[in-house]
Every structure is written in C-alpha cells, then in structure tokens.
PDB file of C-alpha atoms and ligand atoms in Angstrom:
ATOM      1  CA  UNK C 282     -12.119  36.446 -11.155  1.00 44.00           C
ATOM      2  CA  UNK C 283      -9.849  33.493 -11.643  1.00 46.00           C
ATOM      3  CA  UNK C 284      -9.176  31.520  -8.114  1.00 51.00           C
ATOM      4  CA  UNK C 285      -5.978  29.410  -7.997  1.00 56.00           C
ATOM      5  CA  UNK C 286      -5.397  26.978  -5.492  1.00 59.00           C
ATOM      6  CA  UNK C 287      -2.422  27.411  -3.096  1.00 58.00           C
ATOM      7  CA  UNK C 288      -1.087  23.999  -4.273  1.00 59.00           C
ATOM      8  CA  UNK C 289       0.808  23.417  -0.796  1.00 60.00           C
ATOM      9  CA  UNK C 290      -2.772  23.945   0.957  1.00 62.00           C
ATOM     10  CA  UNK C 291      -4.455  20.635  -1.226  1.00 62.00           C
ATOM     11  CA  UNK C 292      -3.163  17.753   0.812  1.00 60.00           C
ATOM     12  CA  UNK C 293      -4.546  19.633   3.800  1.00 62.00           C
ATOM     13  CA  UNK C 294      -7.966  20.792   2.306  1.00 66.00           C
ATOM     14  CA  UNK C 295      -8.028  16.669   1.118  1.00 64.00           C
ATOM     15  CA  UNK C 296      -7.606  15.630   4.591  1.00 62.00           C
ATOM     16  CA  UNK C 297     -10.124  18.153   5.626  1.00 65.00           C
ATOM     17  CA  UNK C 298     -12.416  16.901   3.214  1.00 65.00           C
ATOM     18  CA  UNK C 299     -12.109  13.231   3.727  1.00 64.00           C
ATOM     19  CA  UNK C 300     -12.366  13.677   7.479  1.00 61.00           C
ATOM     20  CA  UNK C 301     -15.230  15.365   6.912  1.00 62.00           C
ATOM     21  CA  UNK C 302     -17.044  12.904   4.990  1.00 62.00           C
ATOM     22  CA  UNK C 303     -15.982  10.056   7.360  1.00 58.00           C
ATOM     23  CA  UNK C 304     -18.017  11.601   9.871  1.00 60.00           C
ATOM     24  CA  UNK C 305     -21.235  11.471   7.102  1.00 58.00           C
ATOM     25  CA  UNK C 306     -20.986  14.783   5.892  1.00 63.00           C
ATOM     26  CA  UNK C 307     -21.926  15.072   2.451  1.00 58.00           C
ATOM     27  CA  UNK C 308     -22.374  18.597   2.313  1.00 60.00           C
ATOM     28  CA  UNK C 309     -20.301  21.654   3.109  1.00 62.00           C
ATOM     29  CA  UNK C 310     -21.099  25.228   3.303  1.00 55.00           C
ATOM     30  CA  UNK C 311     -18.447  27.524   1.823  1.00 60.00           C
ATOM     31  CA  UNK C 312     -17.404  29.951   4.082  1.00 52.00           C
ATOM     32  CA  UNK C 313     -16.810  33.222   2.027  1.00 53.00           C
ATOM     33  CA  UNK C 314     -13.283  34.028   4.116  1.00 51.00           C
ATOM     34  CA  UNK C 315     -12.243  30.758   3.720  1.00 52.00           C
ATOM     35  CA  UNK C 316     -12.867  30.706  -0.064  1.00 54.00           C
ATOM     36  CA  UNK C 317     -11.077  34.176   0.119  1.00 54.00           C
ATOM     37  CA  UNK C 318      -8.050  31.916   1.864  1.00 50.00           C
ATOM     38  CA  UNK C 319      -7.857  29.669  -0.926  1.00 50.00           C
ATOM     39  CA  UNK C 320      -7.347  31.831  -3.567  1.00 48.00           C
ATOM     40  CA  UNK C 321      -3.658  32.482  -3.942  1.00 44.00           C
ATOM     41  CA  UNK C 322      -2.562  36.011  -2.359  1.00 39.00           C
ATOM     42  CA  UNK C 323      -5.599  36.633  -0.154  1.00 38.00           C
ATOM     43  CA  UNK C 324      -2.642  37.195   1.861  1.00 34.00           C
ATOM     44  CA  UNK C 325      -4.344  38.223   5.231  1.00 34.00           C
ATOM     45  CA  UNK C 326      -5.140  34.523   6.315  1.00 34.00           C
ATOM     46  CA  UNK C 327      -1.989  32.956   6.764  1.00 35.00           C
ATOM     47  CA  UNK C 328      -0.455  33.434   3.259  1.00 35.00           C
ATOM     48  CA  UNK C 329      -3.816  32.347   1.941  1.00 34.00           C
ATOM     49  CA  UNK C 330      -2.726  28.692   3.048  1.00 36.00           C
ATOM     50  CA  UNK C 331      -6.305  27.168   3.805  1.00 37.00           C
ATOM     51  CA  UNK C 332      -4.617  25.699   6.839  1.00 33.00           C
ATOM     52  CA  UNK C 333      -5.006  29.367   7.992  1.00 32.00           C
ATOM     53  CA  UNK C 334      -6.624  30.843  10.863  1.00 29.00           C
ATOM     54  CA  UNK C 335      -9.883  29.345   9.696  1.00 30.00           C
ATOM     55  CA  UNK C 336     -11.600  26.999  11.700  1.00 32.00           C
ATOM     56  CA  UNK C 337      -9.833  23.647   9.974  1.00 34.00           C
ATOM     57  CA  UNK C 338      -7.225  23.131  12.434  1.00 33.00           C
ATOM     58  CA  UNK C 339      -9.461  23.097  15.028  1.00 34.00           C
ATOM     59  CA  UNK C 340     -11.908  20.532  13.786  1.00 35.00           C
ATOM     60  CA  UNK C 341      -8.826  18.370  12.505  1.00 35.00           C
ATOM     61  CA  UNK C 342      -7.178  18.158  15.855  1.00 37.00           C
ATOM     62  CA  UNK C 343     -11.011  17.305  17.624  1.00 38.00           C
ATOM     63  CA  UNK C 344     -11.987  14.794  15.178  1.00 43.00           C
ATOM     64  CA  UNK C 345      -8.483  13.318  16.026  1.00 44.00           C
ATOM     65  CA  UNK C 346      -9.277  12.387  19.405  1.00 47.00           C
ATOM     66  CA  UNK C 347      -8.831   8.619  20.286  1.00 60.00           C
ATOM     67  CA  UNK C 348      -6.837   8.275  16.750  1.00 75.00           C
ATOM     68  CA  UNK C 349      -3.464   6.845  17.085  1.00 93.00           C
ATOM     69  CA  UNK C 350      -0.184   8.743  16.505  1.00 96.00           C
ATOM     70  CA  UNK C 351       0.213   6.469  13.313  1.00 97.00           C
ATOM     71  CA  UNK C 352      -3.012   6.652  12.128  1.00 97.00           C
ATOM     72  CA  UNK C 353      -2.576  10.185  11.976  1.00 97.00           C
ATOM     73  CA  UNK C 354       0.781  10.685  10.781  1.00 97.00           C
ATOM     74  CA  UNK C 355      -0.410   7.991   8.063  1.00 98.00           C
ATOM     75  CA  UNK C 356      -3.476  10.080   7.111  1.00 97.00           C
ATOM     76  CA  UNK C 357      -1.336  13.195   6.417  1.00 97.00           C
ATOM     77  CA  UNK C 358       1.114  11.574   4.295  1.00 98.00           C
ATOM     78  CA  UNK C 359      -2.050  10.336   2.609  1.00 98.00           C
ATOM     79  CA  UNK C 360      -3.656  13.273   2.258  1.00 97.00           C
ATOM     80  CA  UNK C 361      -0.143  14.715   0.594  1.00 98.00           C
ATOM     81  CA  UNK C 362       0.296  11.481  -1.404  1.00 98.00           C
ATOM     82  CA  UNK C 363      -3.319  11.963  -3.115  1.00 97.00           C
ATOM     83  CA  UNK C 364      -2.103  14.932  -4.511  1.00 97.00           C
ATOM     84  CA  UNK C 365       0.993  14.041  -5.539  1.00 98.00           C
ATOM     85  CA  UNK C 366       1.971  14.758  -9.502  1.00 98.00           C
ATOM     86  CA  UNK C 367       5.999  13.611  -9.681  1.00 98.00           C
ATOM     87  CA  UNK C 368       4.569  11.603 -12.808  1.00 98.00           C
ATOM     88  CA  UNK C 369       2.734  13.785 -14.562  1.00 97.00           C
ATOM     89  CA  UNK C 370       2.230  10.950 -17.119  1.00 96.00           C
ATOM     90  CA  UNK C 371       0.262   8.860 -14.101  1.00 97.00           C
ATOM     91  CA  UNK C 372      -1.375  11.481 -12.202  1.00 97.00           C
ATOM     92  CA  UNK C 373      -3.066  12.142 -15.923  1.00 96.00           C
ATOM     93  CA  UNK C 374      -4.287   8.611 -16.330  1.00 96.00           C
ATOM     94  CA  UNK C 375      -4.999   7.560 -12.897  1.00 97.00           C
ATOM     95  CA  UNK C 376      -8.394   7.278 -11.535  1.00 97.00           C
ATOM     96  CA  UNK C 377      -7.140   7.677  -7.663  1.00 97.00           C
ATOM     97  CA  UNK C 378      -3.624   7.370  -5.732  1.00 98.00           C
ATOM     98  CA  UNK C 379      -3.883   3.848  -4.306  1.00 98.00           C
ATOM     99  CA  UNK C 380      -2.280   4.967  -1.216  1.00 98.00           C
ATOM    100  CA  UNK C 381      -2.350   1.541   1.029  1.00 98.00           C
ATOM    101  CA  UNK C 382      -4.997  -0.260   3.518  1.00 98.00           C
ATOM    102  CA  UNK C 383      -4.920  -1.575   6.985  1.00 98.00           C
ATOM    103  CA  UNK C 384      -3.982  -1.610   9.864  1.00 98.00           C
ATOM    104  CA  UNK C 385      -1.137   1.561  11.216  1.00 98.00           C
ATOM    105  CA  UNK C 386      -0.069  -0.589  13.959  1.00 97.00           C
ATOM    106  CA  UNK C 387       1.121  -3.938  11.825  1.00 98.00           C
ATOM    107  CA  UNK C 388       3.309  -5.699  12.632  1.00 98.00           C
ATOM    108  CA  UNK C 389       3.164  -7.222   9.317  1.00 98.00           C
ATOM    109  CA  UNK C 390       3.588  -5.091   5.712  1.00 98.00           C
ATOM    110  CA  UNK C 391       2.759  -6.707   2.126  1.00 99.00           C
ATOM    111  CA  UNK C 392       3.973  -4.949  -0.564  1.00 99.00           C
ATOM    112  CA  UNK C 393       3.215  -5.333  -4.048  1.00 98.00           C
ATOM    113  CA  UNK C 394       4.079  -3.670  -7.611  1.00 98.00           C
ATOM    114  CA  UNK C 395       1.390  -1.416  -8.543  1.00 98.00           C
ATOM    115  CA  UNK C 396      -2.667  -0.903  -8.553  1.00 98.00           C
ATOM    116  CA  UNK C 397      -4.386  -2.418 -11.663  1.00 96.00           C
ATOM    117  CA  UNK C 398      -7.402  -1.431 -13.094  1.00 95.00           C
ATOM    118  CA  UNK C 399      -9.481  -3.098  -9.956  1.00 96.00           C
ATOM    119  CA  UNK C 400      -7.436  -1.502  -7.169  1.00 97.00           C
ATOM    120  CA  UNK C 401      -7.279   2.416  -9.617  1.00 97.00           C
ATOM    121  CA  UNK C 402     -11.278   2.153  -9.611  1.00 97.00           C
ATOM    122  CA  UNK C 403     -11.920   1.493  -6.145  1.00 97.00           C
ATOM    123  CA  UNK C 404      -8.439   3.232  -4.179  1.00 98.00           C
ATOM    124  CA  UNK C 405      -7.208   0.153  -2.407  1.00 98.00           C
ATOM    125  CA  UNK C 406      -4.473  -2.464  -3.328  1.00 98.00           C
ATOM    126  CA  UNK C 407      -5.118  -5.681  -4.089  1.00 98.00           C
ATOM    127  CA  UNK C 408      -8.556  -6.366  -4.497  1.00 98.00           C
ATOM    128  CA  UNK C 409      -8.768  -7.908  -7.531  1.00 96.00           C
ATOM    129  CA  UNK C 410      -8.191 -11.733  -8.246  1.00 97.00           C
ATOM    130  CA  UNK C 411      -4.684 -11.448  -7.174  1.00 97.00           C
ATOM    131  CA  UNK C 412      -6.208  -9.647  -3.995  1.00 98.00           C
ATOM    132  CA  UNK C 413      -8.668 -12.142  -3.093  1.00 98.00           C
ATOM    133  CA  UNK C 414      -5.805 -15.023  -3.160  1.00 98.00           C
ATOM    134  CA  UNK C 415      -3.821 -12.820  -0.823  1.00 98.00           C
ATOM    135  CA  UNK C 416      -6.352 -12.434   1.686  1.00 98.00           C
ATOM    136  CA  UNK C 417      -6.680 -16.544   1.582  1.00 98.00           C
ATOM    137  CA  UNK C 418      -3.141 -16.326   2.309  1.00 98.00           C
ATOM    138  CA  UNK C 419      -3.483 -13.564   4.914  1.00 98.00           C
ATOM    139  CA  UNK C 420      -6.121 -15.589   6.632  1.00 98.00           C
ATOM    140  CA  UNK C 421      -4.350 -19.067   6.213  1.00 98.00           C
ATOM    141  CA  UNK C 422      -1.583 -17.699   8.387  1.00 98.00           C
ATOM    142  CA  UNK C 423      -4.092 -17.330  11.073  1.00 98.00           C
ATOM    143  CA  UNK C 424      -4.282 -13.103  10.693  1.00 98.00           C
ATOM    144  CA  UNK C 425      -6.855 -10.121   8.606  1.00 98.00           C
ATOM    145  CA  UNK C 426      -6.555  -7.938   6.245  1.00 98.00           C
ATOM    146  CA  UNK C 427      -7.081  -5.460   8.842  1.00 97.00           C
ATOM    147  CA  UNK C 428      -4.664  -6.513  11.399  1.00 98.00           C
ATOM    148  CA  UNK C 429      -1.807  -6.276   8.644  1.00 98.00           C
ATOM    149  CA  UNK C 430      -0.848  -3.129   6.208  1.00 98.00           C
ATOM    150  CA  UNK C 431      -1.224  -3.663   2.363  1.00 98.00           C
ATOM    151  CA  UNK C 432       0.415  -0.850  -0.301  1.00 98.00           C
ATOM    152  CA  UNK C 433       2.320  -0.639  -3.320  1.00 98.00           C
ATOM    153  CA  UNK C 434       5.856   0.658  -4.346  1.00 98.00           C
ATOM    154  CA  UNK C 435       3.940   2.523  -7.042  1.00 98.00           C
ATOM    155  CA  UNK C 436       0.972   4.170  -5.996  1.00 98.00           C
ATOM    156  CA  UNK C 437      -0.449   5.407  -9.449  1.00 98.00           C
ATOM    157  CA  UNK C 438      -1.839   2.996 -11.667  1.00 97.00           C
ATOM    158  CA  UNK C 439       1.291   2.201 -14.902  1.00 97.00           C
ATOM    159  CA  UNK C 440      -0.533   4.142 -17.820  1.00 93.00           C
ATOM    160  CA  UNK C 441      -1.738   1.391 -20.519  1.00 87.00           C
ATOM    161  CA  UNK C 442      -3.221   1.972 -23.831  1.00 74.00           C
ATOM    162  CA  UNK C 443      -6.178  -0.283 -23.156  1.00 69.00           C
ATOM    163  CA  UNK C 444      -8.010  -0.131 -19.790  1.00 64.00           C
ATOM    164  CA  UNK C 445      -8.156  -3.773 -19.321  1.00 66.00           C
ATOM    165  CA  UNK C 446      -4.314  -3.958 -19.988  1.00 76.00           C
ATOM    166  CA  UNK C 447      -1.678  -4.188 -17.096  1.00 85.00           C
ATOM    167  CA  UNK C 448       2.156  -3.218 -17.900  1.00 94.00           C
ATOM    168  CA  UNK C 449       5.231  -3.898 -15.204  1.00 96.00           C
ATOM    169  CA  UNK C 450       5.893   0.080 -13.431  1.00 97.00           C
ATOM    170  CA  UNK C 451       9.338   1.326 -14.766  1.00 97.00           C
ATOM    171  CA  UNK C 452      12.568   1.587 -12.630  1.00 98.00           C
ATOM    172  CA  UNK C 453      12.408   5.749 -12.422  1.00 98.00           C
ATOM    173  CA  UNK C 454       8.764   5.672 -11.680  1.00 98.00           C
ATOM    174  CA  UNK C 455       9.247   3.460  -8.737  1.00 98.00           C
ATOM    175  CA  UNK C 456      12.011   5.343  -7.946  1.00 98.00           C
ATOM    176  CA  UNK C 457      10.362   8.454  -7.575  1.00 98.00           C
ATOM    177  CA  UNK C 458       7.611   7.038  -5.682  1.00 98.00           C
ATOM    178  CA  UNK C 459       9.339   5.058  -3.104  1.00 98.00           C
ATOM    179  CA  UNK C 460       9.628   8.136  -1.086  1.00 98.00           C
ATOM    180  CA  UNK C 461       6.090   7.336  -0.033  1.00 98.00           C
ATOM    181  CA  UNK C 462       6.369   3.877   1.038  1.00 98.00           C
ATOM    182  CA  UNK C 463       9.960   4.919   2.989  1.00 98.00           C
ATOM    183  CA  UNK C 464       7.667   6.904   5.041  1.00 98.00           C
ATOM    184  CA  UNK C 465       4.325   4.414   4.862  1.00 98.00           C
ATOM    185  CA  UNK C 466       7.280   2.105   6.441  1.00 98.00           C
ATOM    186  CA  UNK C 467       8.653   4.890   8.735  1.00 98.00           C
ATOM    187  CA  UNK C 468       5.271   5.914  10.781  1.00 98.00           C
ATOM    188  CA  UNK C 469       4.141   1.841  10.379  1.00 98.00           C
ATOM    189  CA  UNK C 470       7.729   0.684  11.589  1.00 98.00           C
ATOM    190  CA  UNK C 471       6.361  -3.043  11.223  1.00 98.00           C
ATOM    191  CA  UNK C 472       8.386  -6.222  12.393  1.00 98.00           C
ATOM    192  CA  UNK C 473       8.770  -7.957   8.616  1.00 98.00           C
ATOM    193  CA  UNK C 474       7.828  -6.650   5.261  1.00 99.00           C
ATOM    194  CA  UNK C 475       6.846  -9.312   2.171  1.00 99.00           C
ATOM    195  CA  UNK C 476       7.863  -7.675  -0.834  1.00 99.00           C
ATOM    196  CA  UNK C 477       5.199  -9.894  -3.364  1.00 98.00           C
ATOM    197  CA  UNK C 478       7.288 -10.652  -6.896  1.00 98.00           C
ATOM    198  CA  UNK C 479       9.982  -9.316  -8.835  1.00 98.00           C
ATOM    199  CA  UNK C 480       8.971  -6.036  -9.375  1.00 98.00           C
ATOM    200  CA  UNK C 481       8.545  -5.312  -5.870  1.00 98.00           C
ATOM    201  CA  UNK C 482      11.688  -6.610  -4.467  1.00 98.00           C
ATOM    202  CA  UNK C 483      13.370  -4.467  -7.605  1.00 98.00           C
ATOM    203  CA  UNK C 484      11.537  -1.338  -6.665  1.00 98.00           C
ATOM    204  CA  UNK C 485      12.670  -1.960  -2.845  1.00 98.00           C
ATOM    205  CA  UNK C 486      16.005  -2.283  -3.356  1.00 98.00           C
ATOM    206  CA  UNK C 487      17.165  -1.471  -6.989  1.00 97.00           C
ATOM    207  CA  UNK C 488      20.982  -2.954  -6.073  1.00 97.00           C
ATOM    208  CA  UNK C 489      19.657  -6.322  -6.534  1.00 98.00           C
ATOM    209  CA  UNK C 490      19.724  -8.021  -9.900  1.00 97.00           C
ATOM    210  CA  UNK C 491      18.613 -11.431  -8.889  1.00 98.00           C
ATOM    211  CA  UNK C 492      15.362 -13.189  -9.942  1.00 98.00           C
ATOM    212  CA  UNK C 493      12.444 -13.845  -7.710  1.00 98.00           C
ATOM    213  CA  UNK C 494      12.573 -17.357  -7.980  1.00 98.00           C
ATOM    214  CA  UNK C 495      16.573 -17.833  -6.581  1.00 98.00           C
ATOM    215  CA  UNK C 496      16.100 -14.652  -4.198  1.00 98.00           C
ATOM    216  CA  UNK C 497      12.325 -16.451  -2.520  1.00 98.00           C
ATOM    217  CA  UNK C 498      12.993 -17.632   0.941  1.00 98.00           C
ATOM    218  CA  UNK C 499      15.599 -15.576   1.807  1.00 98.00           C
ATOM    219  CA  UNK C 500      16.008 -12.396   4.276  1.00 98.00           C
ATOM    220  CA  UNK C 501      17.064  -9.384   2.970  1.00 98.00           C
ATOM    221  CA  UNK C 502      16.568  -6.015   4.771  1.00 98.00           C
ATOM    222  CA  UNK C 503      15.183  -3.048   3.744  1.00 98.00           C
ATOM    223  CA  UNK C 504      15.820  -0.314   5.946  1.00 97.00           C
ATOM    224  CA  UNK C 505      16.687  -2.133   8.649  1.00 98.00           C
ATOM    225  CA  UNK C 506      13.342  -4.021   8.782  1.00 98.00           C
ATOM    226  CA  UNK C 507      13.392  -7.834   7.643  1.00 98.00           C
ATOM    227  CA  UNK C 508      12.353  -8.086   4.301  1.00 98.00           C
ATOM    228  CA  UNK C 509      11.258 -11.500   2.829  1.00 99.00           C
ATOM    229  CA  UNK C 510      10.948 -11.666  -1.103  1.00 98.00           C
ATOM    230  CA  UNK C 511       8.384 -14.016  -2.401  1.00 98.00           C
ATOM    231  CA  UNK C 512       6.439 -14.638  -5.890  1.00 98.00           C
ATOM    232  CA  UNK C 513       3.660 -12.085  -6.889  1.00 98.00           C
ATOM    233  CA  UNK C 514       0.245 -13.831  -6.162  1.00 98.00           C
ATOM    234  CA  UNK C 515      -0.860 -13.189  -9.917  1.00 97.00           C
ATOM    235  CA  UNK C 516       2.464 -15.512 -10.562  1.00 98.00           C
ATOM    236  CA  UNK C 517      -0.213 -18.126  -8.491  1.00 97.00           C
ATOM    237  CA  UNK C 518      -2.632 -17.702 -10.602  1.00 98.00           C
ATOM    238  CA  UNK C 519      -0.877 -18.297 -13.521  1.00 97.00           C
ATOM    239  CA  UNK C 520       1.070 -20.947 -12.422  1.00 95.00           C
ATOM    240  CA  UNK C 521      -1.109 -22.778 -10.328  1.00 94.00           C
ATOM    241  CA  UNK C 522       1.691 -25.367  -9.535  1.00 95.00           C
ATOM    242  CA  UNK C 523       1.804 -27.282  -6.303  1.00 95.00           C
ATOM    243  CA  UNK C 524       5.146 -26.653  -5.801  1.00 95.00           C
ATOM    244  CA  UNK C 525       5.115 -23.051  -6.338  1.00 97.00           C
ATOM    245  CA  UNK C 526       1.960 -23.221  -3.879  1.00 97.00           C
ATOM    246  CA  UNK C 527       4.614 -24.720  -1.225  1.00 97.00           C
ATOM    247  CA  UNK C 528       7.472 -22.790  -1.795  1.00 98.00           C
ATOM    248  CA  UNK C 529       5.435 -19.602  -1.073  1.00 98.00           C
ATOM    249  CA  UNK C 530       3.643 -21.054   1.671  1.00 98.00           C
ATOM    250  CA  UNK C 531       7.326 -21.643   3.253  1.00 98.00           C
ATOM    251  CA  UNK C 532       8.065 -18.072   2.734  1.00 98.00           C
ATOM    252  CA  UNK C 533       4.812 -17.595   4.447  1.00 98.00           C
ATOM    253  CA  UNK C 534       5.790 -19.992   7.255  1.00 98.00           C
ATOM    254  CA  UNK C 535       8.982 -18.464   7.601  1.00 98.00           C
ATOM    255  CA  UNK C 536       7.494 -14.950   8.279  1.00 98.00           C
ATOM    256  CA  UNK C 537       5.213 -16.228  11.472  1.00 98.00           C
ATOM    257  CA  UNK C 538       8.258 -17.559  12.560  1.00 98.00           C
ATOM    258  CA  UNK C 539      10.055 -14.259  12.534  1.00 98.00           C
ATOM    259  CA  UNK C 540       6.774 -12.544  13.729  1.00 98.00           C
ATOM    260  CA  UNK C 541       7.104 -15.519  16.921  1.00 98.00           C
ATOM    261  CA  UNK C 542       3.453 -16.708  16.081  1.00 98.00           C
ATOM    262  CA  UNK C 543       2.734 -19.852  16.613  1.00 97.00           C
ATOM    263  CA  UNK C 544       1.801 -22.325  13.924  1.00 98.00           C
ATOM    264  CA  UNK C 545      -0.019 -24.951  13.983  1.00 97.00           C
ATOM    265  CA  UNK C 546       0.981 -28.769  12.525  1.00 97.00           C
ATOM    266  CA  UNK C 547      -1.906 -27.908   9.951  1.00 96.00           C
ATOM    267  CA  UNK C 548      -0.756 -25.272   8.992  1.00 97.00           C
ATOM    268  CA  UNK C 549       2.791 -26.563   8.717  1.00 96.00           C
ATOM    269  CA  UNK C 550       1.572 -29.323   6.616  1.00 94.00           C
ATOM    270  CA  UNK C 551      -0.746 -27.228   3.671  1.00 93.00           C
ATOM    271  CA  UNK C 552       0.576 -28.335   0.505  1.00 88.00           C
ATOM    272  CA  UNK C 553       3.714 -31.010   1.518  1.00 83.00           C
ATOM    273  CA  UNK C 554       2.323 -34.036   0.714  1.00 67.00           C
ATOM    274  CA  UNK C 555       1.965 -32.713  -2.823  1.00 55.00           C
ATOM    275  CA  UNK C 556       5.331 -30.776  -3.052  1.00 51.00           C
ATOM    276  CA  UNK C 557       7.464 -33.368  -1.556  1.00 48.00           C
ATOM    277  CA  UNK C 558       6.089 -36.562  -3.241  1.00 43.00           C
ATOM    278  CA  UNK C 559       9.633 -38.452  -2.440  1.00 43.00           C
ATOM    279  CA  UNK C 560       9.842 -37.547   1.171  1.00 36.00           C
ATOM    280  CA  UNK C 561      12.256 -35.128   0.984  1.00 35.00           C
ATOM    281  CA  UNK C 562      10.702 -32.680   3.056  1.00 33.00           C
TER     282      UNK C 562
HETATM  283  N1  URA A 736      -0.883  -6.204  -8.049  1.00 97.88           N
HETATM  284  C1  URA A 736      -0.102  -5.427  -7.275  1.00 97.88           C
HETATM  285  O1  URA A 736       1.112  -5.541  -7.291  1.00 97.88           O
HETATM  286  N2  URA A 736      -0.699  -4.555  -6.494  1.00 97.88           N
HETATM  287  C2  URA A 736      -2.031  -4.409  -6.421  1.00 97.88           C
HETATM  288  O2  URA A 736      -2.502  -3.578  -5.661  1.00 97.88           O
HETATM  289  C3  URA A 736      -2.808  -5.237  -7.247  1.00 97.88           C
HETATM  290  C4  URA A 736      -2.225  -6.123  -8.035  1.00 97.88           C
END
C-alpha cells in the first residue's frame, strides 16, 4: 500500500515532532491508528488530518504550559513555514527553511535578505561572518541576540550553481515570501524593525526605488511599525571604511533612541573621532 501524507496535516505533525524532540525524545513509537490517520482517506479520524482525535492535541496544548502567546503563535507559523513549497525551485535546493531566531517578545526586529550557505546548514539567520559582526553590533548597543528577533525576507536559501556561491533573492521570490515575515511581524509586533541593506529594504517595501546609501538614517514605516534602513553588515565587511562604520553606528544610535534606551557617552562616541576628522560632528 502506498501512504500519502495529508499535506495540510505536515506543519502540525512538524510541530509535533519538534516539540517532541525539545523535550529529548529521540524516539517515537508509531501508533498503528495514528499511522492509519495519516494516510489520506482513513477518513474515520478527523478526515485523516493527523491533528485528529489522536492524542497530539493533547500533548501540544500540555507541553505549552508556561509558553507565551507569541511563542506559540510563532511556533505554528513555523511549523507551517518549514513546509512551505511556493518556490518549488528553493524548497528543491534548500537544506532547511531559515525561519528566524530570538526572542517573541522583542522589542527590537533585524531583518536581513536571505540565509547563505552558513545560516541553510545550520537553520538560523545570520551566523556566518556577517552574523558574528551583527551580534558585535547587537551587543555594542548594550542588548543579546536573544533579547532581540533576527529573520529574513526570504526564508529559503537563493538557489546557486556552486554551494559556496551567494546570489541577491529576486523581487517575486521575496514577494511571495513576505507573507511570512508580515505575520513573524504580526505575532512579534516589535517597537522598530532594521531592515539590514538594499535588498531588504526592497523586499519590505517594493514602492521604493532609492539606494541604501541615500535612504540610511531615515524612518520609513512598514506596517505601521518604524522601520530604519541601514547597510547590510556583509557591505562592512567589504568595505571596512570608518565612515561607513559611523554612519551605521548612527543608524544604530538612532534606533535606542526610538527604543528610549539610554546610551551612554561611550557609546555615543564609537567611531567619531575617525569619521569626523574636521570637527564636523
Ligand atoms: N545575510 C542575510 O541577509 N541573512 C542571513 O541570514 C545571512 C546573511
């Protein structure tokens, strides 16, 4: 016998499964009824949705004691986002959805282009050079990686011939993945989102035509939430300038003022000496 999948039953069984093995299981024992359920038209359970009358519910909704509203509205749009195939070209080439990381209460959301290879291998954004520079910067401001939220307008790493090869995600495939993020933003509701280079502030809002380095600095607003575009840390590392190093510090500055942190004169003072040699600042 062939069994096919309910399709509309895999973000739930991927929940299932990855709540499961958060709790250190590494083994499960199939249930005959339930493998019944998941074959499409076992009909008696529910449709033969493995949501079904089986016991899943039930150990979801227990293991979700002490677990924040967010946390668990993020985890289902996670599980559902895993699974996703709108581009069948990506979810064919993609070693995981790189869903996002952190914290569900932020009040602070970075968002970035796409995974690369790094971030496909291991399912979290930005944890390859780029990555590490953006935690400095995280940390600089006086804040975690865990106390802020980290994701991608594209969750699927862009298909490349080579696997150590990078290429920009097209307009239509962040199109058709911003859904996600609209609703990564939606349970999150932080107070400011960074959109980190070109692509992202493109992918956020496709109206604008201007380039990073005249729109840096400046509010927009993406769904009512302020929005502050800034360069790409990769840009960083390729253009290791001390005035680019100052100009997105000040972007950085500008966001703890909107959060109402405080910041200290140190702080205020990385990288001005060397940006403003004629005492301009
Ligand atoms: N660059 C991005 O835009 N996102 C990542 O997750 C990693 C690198």
């Amino acid at each position: 016998m062939t069994a096919r999948l309910d399709p509309d039953a895999i973000p739930e069984m991927i929940l299932f499964l990855e709540q499961e093995r958060a709790k250190g299981v590494r083994f499960l024992r199939l249930d005959p009824d339930l493998a019944r359920a998941w074959v499409e038209g076992a009909g008696a359970l529910d449709g033969g949705r493995f949501i079904s009358a089986v016991a899943v519910p039930a150990r979801v909704a227990s293991s979700g004691a002490g677990v924040s509203a967010k946390r668990q509205a993020l985890e289902t749009l996670r599980a559902k986002a895993l699974a996703c195939a709108k581009c069948p070209h990506l979810a064919r080439t993609r070693t995981q959805v790189v869903f996002g990381v952190g914290n569900p209460e932020a009040e602070l959301m970075f968002i970035g282009e796409a995974p690369g290879a790094d971030e496909d291998r291991q399912g979290e954004p930005f944890v390859g050079r780029a990555g590490q520079l953006l935690t400095k910067v995280i940390l600089a401001m006086g804040m975690t990686r865990e106390e802020v939220y980290i994701g991608n307008v594209l969750k699927c790493r862009p298909d490349v011939e080579t696997p150590s090869g990078n290429r920009k995600p097209t307009p239509a495939e962040m199109a058709t993945c911003l859904p996600w993020l609209r609703e990564q933003i939606g349970i999150i509701a932080p107070r400011v989102l960074v959109a980190l280079g070109d692509t992202a502030v493109k992918g956020l809002c496709s109206e604008i035509s201007t380039g990073i380095t005249r729109l840096r600095g400046k509010w927009l607003d993406f769904d009512g939430i302020p929005l502050m575009p800034t360069f790409h840390p990769a840009y960083l590392l390729r253009n290791p300038s001390p005035i680019i190093k100052r100009q997105w510090w000040e972007d950085m500055l500008a966001v703890l003022e909107k959060l109402q942190r405080p910041i200290t004169e140190k702080q205020r003072g990385y990288f001005r000496s060397i940006a403003t040699p004629h005492g301009e600042s």
